[in-house]
Short mmCIF file of C-alpha atoms and ligand atoms in Angstrom, two decimals:
data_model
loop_
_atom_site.label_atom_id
_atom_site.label_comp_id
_atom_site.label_asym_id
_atom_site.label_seq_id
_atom_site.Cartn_x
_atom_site.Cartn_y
_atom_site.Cartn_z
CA UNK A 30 8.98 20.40 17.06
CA UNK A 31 5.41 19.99 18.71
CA UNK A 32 4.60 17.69 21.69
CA UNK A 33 2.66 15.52 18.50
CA UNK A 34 5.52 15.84 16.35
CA UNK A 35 7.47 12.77 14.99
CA UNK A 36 10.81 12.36 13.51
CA UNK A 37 8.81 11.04 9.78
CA UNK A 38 11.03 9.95 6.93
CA UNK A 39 9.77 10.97 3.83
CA UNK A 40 11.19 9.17 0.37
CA UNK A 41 10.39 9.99 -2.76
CA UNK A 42 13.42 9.81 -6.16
CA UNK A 43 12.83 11.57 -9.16
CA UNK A 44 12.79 8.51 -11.00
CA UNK A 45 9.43 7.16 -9.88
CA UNK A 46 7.76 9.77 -12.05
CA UNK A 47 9.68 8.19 -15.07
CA UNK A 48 7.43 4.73 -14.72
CA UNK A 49 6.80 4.04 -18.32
CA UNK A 50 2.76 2.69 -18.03
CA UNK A 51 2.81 2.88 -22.22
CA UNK A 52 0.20 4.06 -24.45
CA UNK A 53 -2.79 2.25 -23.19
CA UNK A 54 -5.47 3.47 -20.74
CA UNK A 55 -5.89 0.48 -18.46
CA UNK A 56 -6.26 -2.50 -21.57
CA UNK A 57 -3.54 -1.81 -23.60
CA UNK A 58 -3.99 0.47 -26.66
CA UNK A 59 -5.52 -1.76 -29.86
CA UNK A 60 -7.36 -0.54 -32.55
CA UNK A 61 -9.13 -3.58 -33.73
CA UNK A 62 -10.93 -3.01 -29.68
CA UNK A 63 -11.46 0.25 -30.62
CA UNK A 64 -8.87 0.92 -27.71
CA UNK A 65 -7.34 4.54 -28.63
CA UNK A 66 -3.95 5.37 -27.24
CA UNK A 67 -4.48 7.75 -24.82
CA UNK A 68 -1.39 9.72 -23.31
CA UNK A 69 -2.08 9.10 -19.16
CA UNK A 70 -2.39 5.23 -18.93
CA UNK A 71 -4.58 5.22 -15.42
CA UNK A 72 -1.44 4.53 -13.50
CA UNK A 73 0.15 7.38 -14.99
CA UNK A 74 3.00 8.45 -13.01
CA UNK A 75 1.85 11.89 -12.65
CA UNK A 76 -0.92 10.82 -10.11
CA UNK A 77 2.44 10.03 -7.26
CA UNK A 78 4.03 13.37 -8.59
CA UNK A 79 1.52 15.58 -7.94
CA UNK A 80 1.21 14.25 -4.23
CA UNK A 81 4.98 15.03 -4.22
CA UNK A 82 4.82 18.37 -5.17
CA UNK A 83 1.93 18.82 -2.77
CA UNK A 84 4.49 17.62 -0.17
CA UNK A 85 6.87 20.08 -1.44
CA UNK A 86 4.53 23.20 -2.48
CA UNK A 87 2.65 22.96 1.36
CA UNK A 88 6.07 22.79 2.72
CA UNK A 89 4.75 19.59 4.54
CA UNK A 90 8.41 18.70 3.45
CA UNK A 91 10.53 21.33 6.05
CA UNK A 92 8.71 18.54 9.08
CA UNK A 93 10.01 15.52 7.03
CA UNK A 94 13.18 13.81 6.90
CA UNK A 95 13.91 13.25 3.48
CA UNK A 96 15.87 9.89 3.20
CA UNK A 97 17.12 8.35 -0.03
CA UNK A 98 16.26 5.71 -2.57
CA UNK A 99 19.18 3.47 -3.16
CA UNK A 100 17.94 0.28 -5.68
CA UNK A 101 17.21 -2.73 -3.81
CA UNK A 102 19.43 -5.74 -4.71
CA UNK A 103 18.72 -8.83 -6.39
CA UNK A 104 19.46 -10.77 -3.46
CA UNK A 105 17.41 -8.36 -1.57
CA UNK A 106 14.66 -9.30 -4.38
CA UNK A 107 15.14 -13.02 -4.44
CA UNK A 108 14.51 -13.36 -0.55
CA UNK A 109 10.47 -13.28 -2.00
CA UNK A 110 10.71 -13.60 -5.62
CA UNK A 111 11.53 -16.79 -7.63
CA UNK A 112 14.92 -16.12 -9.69
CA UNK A 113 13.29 -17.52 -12.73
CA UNK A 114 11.21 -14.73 -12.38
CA UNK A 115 13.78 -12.00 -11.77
CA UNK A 116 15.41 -13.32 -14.63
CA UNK A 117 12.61 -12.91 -17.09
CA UNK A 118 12.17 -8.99 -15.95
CA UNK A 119 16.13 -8.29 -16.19
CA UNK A 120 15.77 -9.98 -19.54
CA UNK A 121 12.58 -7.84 -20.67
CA UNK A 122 14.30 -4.91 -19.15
CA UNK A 123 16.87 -4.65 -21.34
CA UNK A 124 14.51 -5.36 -24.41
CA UNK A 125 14.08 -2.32 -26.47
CA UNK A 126 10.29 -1.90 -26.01
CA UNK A 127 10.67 -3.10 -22.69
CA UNK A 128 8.12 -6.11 -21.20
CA UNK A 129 5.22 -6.90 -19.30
CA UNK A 130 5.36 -7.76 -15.34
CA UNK A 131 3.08 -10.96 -16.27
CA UNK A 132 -0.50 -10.65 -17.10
CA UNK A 133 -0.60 -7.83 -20.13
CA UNK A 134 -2.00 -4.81 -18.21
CA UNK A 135 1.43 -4.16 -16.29
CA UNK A 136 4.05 -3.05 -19.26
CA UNK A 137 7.14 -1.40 -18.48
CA UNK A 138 9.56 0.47 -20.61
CA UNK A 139 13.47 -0.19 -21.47
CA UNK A 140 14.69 0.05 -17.87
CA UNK A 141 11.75 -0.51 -16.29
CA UNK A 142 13.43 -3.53 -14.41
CA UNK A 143 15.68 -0.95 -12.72
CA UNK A 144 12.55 1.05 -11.33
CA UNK A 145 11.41 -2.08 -10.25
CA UNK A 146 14.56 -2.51 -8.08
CA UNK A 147 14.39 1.32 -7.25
CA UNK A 148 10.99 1.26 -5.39
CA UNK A 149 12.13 -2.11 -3.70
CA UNK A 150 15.12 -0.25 -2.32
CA UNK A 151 13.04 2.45 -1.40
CA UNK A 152 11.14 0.01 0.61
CA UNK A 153 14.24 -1.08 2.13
CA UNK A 154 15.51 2.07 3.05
CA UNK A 155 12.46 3.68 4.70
CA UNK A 156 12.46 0.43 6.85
CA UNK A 157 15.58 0.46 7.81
CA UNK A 158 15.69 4.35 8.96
CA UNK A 159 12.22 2.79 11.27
CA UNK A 160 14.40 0.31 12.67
CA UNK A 161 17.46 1.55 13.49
CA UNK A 162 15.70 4.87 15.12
CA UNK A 163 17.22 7.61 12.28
CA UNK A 164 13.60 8.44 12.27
CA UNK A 165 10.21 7.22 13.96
CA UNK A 166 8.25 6.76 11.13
CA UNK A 167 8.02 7.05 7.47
CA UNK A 168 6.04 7.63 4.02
CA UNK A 169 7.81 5.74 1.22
CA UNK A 170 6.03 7.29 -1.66
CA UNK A 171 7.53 4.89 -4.02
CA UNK A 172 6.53 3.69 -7.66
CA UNK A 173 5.85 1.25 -9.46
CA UNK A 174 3.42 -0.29 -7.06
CA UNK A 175 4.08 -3.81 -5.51
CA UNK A 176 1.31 -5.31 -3.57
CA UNK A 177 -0.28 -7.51 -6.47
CA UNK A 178 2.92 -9.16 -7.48
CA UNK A 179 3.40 -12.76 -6.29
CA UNK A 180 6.76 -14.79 -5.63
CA UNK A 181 6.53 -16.02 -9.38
CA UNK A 182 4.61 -13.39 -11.24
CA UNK A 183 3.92 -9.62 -11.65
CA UNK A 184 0.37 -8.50 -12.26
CA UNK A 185 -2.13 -4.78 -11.29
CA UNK A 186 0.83 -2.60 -12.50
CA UNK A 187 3.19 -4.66 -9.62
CA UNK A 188 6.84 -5.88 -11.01
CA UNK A 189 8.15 -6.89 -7.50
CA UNK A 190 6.26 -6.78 -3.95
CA UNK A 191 7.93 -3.89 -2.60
CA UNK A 192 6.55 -4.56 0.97
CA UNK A 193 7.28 -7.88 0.80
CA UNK A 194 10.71 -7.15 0.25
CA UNK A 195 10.92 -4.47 3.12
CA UNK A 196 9.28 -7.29 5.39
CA UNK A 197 11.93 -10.17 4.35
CA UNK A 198 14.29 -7.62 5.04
CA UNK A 199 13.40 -6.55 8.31
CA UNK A 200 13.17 -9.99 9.20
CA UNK A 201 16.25 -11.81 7.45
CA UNK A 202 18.72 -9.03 8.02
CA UNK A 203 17.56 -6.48 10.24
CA UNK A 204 16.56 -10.35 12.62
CA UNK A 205 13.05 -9.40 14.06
CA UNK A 206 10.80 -11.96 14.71
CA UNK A 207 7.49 -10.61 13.64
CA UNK A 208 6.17 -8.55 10.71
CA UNK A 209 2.62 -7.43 10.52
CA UNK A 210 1.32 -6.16 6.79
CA UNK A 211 -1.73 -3.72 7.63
CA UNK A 212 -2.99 -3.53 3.46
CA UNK A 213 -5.30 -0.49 2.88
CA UNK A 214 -5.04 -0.30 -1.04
CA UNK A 215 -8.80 -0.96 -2.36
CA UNK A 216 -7.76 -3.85 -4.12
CA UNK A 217 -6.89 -7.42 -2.48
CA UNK A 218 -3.21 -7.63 -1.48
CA UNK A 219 -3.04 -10.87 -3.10
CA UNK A 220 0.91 -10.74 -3.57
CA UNK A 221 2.40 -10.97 0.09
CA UNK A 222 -0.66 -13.17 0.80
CA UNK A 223 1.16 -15.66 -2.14
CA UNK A 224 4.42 -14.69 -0.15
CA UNK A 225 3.92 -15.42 3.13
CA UNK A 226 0.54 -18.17 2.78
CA UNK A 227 3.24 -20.41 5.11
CA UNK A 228 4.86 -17.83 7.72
CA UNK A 229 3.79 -17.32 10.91
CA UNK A 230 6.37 -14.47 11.26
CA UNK A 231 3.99 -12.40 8.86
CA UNK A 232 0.79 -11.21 9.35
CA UNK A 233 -1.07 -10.17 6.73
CA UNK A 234 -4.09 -8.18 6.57
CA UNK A 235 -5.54 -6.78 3.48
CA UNK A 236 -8.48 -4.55 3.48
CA UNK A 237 -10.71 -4.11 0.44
CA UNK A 238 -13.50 -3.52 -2.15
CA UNK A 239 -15.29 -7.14 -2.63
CA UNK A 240 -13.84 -8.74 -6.32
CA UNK A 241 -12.51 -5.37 -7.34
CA UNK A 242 -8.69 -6.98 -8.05
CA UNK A 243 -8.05 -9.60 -8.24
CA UNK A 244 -11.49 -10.49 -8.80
CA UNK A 245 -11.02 -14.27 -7.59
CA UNK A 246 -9.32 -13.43 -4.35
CA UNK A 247 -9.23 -11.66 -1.28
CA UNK A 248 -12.40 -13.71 0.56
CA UNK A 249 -12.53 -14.47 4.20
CA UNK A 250 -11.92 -17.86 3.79
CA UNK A 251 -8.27 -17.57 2.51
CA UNK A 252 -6.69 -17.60 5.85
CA UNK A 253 -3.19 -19.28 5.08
CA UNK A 254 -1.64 -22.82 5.16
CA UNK A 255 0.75 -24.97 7.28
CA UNK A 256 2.71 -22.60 10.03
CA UNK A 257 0.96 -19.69 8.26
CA UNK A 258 -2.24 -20.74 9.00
CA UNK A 259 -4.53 -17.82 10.39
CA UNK A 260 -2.03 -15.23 9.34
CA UNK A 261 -3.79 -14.19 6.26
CA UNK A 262 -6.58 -12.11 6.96
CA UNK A 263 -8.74 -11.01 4.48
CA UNK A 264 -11.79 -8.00 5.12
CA UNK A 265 -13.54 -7.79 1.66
CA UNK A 266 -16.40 -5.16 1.86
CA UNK A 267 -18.99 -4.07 0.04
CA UNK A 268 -18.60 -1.52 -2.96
CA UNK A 269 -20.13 2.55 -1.18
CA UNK A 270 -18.42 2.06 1.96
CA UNK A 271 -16.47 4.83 3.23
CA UNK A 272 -14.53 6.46 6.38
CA UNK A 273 -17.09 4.87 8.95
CA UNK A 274 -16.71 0.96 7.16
CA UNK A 275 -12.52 1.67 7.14
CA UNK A 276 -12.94 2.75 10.52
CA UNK A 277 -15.03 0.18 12.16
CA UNK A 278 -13.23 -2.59 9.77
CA UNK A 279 -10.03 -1.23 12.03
CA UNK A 280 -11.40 -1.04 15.03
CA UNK A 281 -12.87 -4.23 15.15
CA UNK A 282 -10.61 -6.26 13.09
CA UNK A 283 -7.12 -5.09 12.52
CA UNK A 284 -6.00 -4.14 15.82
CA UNK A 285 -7.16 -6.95 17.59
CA UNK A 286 -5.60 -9.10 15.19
CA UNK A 287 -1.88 -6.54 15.87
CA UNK A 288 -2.84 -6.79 19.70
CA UNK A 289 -2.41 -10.83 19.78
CA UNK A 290 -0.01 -11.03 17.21
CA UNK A 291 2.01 -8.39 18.90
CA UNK A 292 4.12 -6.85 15.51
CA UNK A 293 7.40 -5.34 15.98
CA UNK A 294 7.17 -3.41 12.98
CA UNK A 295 3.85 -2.46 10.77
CA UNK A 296 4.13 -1.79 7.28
CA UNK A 297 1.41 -0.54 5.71
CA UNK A 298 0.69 -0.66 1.75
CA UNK A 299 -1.28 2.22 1.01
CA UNK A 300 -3.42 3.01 -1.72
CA UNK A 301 -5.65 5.79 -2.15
CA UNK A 302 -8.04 4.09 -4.22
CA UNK A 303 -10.85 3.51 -2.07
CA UNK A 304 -10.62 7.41 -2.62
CA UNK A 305 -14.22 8.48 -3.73
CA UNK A 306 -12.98 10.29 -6.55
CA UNK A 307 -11.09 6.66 -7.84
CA UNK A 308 -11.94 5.57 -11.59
CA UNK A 309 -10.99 1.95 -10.49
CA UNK A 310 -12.78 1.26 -6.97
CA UNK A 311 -15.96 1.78 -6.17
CA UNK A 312 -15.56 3.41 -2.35
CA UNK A 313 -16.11 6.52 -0.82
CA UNK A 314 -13.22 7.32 1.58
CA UNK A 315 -12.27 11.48 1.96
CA UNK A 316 -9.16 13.20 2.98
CA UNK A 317 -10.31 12.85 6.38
CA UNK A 318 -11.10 9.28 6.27
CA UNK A 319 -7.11 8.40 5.77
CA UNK A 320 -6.39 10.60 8.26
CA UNK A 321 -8.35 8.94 10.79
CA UNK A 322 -7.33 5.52 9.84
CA UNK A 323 -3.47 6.98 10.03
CA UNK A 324 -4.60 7.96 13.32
CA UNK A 325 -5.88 4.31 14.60
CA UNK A 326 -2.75 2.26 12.98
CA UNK A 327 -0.29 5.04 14.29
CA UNK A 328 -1.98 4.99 17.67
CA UNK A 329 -1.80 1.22 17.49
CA UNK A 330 1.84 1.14 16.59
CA UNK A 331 2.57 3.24 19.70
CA UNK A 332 0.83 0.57 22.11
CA UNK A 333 2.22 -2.27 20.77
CA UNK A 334 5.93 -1.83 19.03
CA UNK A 335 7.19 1.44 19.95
CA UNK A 336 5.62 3.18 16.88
CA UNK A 337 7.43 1.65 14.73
CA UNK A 338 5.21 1.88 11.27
CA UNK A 339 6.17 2.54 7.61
CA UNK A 340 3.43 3.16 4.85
CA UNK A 341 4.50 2.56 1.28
CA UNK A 342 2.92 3.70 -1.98
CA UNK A 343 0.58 1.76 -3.60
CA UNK A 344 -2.29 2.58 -5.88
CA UNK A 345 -4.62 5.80 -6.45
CA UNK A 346 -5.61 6.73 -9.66
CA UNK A 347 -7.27 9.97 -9.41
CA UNK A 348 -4.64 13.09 -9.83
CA UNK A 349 -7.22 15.39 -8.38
CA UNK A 350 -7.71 13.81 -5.17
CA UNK A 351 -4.82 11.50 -4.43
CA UNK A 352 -2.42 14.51 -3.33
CA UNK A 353 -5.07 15.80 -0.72
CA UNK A 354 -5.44 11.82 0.56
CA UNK A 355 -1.69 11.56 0.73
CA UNK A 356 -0.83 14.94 2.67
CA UNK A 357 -3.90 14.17 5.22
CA UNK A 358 -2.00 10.69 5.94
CA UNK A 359 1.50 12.32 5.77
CA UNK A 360 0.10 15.14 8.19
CA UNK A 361 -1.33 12.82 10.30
CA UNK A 362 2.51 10.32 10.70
CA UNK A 363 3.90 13.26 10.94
CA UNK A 364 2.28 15.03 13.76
CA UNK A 365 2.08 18.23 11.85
CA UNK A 366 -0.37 20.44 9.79
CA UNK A 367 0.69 22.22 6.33
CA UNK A 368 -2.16 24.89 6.90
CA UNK A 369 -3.67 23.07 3.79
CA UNK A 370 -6.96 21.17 3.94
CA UNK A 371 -9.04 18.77 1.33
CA UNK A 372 -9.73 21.10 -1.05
CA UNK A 373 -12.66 19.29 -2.45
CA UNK A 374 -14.20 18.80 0.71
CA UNK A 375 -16.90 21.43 -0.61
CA UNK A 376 -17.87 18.56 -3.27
CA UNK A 377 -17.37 15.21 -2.15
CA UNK A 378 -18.01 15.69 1.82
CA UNK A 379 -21.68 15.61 1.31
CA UNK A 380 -21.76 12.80 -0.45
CA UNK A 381 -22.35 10.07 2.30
CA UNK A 382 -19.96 7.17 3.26
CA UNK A 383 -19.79 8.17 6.61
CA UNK A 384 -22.41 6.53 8.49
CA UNK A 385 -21.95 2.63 8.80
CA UNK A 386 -24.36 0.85 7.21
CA UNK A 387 -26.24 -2.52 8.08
CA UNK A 388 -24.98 -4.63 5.40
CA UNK A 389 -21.15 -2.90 6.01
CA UNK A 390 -21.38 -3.48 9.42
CA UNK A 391 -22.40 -7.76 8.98
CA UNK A 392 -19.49 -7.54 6.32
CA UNK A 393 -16.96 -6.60 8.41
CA UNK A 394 -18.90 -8.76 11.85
CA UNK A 395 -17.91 -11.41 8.96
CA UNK A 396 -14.30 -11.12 9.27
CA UNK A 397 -14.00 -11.22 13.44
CA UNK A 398 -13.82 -14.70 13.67
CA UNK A 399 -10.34 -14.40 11.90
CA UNK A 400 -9.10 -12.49 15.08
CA UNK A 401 -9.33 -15.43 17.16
CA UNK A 402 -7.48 -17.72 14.70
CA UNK A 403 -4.49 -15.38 15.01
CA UNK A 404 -1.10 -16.54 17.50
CA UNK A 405 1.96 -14.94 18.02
CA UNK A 406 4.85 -16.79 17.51
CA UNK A 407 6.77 -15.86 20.76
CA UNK A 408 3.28 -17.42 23.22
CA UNK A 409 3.47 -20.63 20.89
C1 9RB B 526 -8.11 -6.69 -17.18
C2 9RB B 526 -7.17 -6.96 -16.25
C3 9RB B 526 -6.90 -4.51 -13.59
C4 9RB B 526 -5.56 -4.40 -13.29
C5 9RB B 526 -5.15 -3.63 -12.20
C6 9RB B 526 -6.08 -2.98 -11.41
C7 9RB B 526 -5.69 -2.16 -10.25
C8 9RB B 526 -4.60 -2.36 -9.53
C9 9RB B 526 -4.33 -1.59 -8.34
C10 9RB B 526 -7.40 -3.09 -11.71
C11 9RB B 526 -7.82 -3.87 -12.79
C12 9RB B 526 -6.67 -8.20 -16.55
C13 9RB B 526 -8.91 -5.44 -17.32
C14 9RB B 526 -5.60 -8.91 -15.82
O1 9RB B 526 -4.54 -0.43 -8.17
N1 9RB B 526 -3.82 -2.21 -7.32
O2 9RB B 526 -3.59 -1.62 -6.14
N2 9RB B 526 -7.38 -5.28 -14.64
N3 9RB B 526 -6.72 -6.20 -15.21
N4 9RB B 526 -7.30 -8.68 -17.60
N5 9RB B 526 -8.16 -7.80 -18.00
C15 9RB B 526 -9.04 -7.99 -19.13
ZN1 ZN B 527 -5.18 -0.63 -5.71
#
């Protein structure tokens, strides 16, 4: 092991490859629309596979600590979700087309509920291995995705908030005090923003393309309510921005806000949909990009609670790219290089998104007023 080198958990179960997304390609499949079935539904598991076996073929894995998926509980579950709700998935779980997580672009198959409770677990476990030191760090490359899905409802391919889960964990059971959510997915964590709106143990910051999804959320002005107030950040920005907008958004933004709210844990929803190769997003981060911004929130983590960060899988829809975007951030947690670089660096690095803009840099000037709204709990 290097100097740089850090004990990194790695999960991944072979069951997060068997999310069922059906036969439609993001609307589901109708032929009145003129909507043809297609076989790879954009959230196609294949896209979190492939990073796997990038993981596994680079042997990125022999520097990882692989630790196990074990399916979250439903008490585990109903610490953030309503049990009407949990109800109503078990129920559709056991149908035998299976359901929908709530707004009729998120259908799972028969046994989809028990994926559901598989990535939440998976959550749970990678968080756990952070905090009781087994490793330093860890990549939960879990599926389905969770950030979207609110305390009463699914929606964006989310069932239940996986983070959210590994956050009420950490702080109902494991007993901290303070949870900071650092959400890099393109699209507006709008779920743990429903879940926490009145906690001032969480603090949760959400990164992303302007109206992309949800398209009525995610603006500075949604800051939190009660006790929560000034815990919900929001950092929309504007669709062509790439590494040096993610960068500077960080910079200036996100780790102040983790400085004064002083986290003892970071979780970290990451998508790699602001991936310029993405069919759903509109932004031009590389390889490198989510390497560097691994970098600042790893770096971060260091100065201000002992390291202690876990990403976890959200979205990414393009198979070509997403395993190159995942193995720079894995690299990068890890301390450690494959030998493998961004193989399409040839094609997209020329392609801009690395110079800040004008109008990127007043977006994200926008959002620094939020820093200054933030307390932590323990100075109150
Ligand atoms: C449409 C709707 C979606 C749903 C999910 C995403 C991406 C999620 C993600 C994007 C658009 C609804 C087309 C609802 O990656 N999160 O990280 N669109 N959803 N209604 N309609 C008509
Ligand atoms: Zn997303």
């Amino acid at each position: 092991m290097s100097d740089d080198e850090k004990r990194t958990g790695y999960l991944w179960n072979t069951l997060y490859g068997w999310v069922d997304t059906g036969s439609g390609g993001l609307m589901p499949s109708s032929v009145a629309h003129g909507l043809q079935p297609i076989s790879h539904h954009v959230a196609h598991p294949d896209t979190k596979r492939r990073l796997h076996e990038l993981v596994m073929s680079s042997r990125l894995i022999d520097h990882l600590v692989q630790i196990d998926a074990v399916p979250a509980t439903r008490a585990d579950v109903a610490r953030v979700h309503d049990t009407a709700y949990i109800d109503r998935i078990d129920a559709e779980g056991a149908l035998p087309k299976g359901g929908d997580a709530g707004d009729g672009v998120s259908p799972f198959g028969q046994g989809g509920e028990q994926l559901a409770y598989l990535a939440a677990g998976g959550a749970i476990e990678a968080t756990k291995a952070v905090l009781d030191g087994t490793v330093d760090r860890a990549y939960a490359l879990i599926n389905p995705p969770g950030h979207h899905a609110e305390r009463a409802v699914g929606r964006g391919f989310c069932i239940f908030n996986n983070t959210a889960v590994a956050a009420a964990y950490a702080l109902d059971v494991a007993g901290l005090d303070r949870v900071a959510i650092v959400d890099w997915d393109v699209h507006h964590g709008n779920g743990a923003q429903d879940i926490f709106a009145e906690s001032s143990q969480v603090l949760n910051i959400s990164l992303h393309q302007n109206r992309c999804f949800p398209a009525d959320s995610g603006f500075i002005e949604e800051n939190g309510f009660g006790e929560g107030a000034g815990h919900s950040l929001n950092i929309p920005l504007p669709p062509g921005g790439g590494n040096a907008v993610y960068e500077y958004a960080l910079e200036s933004v996100v780790i102040p806000a983790l400085e004064v709210f002083r986290p003892q844990l970071i979780l970290v929803p990451c998508g790699f949909d602001a991936g310029i190769m993405d069919p759903l997003s509109r932004m031009m981060v590389r390889a490198d990009g989510f390497r560097r911004m691994t970098r600042l929130i790893v770096d971060a983590a260091e100065r201000i609670c002992g390291g202690k960060v876990v990403f976890l899988q959200e979205g990414g829809y393009s198979p070509y790219y997403v395993p190159f975007c995942g193995l720079a951030t894995i690299e990068e947690l890890a301390g450690v290089s494959s030998g493998l670089s961004d193989a399409y660096s040839p094609i997209v690095g020329a392609m801009g998104g690395d110079e800040l803009l004008d109008h990127e840099r007043e977006a994200v000037d926008a959002a620094k007023v939020l820093v200054r709204r933030v307390s932590s709990p323990a100075t109150n």
